[in-house]
PDB file of C-alpha atoms in Angstrom:
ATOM      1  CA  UNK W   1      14.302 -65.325  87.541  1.00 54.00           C
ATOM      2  CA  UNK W   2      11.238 -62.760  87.692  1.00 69.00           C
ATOM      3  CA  UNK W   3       9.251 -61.795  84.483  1.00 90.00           C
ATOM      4  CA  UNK W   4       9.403 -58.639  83.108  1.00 96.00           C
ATOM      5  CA  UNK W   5       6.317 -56.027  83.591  1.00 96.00           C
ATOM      6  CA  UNK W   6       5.068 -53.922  80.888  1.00 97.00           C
ATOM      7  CA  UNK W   7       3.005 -51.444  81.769  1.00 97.00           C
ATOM      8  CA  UNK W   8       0.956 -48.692  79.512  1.00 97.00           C
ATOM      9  CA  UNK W   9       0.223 -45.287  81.014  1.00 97.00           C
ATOM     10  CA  UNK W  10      -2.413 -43.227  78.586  1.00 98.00           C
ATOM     11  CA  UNK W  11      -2.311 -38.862  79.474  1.00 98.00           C
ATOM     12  CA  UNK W  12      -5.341 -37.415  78.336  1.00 98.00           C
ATOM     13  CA  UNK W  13      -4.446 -33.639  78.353  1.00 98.00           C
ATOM     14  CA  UNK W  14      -6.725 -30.836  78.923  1.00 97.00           C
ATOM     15  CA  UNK W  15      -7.638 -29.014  76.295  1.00 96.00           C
ATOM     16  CA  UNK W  16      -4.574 -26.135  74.685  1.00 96.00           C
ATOM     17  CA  UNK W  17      -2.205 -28.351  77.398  1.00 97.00           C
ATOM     18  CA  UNK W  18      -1.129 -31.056  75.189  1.00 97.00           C
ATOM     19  CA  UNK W  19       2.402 -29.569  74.727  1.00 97.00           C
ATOM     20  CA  UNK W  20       3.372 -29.032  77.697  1.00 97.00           C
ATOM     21  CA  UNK W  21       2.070 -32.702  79.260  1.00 98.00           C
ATOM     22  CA  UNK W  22       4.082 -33.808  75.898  1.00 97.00           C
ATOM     23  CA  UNK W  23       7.064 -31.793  77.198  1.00 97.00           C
ATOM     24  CA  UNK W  24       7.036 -33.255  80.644  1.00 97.00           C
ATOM     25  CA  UNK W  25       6.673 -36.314  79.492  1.00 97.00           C
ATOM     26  CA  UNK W  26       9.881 -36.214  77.428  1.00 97.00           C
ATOM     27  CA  UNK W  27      11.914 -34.564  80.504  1.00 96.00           C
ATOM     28  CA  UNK W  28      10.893 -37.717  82.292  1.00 97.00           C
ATOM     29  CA  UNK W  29      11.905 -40.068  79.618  1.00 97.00           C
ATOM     30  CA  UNK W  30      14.944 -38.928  79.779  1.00 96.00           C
ATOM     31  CA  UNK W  31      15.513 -39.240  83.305  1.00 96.00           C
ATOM     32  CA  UNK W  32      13.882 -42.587  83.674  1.00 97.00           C
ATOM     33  CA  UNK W  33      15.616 -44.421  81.089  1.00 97.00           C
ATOM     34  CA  UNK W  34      18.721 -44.489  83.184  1.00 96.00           C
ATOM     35  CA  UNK W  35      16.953 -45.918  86.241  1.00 97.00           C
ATOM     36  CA  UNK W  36      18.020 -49.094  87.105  1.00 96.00           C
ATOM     37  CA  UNK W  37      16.019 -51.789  85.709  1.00 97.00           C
ATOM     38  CA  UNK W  38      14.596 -49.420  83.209  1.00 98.00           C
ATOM     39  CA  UNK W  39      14.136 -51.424  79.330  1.00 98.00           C
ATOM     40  CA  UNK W  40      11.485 -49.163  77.733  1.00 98.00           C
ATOM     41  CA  UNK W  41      10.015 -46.097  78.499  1.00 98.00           C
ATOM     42  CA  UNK W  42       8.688 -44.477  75.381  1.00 98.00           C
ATOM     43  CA  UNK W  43       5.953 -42.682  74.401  1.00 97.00           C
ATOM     44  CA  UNK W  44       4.067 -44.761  71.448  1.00 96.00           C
ATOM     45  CA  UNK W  45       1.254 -42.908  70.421  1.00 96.00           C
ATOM     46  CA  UNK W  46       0.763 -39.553  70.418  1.00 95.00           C
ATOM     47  CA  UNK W  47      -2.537 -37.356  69.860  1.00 95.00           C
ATOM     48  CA  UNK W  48      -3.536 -33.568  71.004  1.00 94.00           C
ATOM     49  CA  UNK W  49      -6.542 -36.033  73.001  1.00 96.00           C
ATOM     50  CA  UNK W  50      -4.125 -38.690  74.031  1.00 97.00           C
ATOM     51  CA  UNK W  51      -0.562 -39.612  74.605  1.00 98.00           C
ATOM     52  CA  UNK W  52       0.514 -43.215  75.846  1.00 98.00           C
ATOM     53  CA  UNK W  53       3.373 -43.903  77.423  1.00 98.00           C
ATOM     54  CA  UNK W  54       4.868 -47.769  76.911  1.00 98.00           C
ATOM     55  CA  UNK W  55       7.001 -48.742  79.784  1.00 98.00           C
ATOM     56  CA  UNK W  56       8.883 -51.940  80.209  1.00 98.00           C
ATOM     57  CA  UNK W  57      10.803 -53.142  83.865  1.00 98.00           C
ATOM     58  CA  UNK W  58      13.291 -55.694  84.195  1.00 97.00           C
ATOM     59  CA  UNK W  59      11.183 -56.957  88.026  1.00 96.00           C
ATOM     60  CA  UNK W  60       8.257 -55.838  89.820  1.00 94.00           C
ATOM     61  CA  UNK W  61      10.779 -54.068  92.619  1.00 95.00           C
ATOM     62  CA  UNK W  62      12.222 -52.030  89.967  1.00 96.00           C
ATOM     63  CA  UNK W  63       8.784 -50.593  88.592  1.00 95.00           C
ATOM     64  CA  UNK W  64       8.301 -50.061  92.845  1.00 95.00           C
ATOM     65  CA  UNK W  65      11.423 -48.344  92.981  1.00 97.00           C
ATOM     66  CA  UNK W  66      10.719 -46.281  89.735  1.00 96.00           C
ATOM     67  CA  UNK W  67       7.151 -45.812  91.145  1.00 95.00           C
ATOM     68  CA  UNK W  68       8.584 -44.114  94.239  1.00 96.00           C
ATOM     69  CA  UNK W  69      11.504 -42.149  92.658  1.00 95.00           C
ATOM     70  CA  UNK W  70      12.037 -38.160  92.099  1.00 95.00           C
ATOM     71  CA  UNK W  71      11.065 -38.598  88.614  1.00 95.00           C
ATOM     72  CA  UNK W  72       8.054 -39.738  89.230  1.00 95.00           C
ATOM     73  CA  UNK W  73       7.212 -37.678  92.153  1.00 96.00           C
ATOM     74  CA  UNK W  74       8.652 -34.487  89.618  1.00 96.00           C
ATOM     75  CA  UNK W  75       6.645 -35.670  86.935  1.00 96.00           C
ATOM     76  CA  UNK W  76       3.107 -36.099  88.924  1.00 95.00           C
ATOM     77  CA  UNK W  77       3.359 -32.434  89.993  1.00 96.00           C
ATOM     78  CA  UNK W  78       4.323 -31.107  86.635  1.00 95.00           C
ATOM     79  CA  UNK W  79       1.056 -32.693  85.548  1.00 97.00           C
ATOM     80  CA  UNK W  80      -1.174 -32.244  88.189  1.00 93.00           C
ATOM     81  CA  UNK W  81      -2.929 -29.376  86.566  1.00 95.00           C
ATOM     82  CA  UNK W  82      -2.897 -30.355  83.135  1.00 98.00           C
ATOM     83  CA  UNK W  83      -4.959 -33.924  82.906  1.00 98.00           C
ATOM     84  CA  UNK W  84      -8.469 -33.824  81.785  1.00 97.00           C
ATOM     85  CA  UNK W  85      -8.685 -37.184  83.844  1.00 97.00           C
ATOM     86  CA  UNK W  86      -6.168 -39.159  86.286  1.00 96.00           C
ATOM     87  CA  UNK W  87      -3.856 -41.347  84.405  1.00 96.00           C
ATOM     88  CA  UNK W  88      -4.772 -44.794  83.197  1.00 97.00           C
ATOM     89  CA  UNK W  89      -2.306 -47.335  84.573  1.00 96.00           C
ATOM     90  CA  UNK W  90      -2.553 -50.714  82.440  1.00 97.00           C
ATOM     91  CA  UNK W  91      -0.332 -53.424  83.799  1.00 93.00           C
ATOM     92  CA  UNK W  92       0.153 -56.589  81.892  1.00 78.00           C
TER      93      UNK W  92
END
């Protein structure tokens, strides 16, 4: 049986865009949490200079297969002019 990957994703908006990378963040959640292989995907702190994302995968090919998906995709262009820096990934 394969272990379970948590993984931390930290959004550091630009500055007067913290609502909307809040709001696209929520759309995704609630796309992603019915994702196969999906156990958390929540946001778990939340600051006008940072919001962090907690995410937690059943197997390494369903955080692939998450990684690859439309929500993902939908989600990177929503944000792509509203980060102050690229996301942090932190994989544990």
């Amino acid at each position: 049986m394969s272990e379970t990957i948590d993984l931390t994703a930290t959004f550091v908006p630009n500055d007067g865009e913290y609502v909307r990378v809040k709001l696209a963040l929520e759309i995704a959640i609630e796309q992603v949490v019915t994702e196969p292989g999906c156990l958390r995907y929540e946001i778990t702190e939340d600051s006008e200079e940072r919001i962090v994302l907690t995410e937690q995968w059943e197997s390494a090919a369903d955080l692939d297969k998450h990684s690859q998906g439309i929500a993902v995709q939908d989600l990177n262009e929503s944000l792509s002019a509203l980060l102050a820096e690229p996301v942090q990934l932190d994989r544990s």
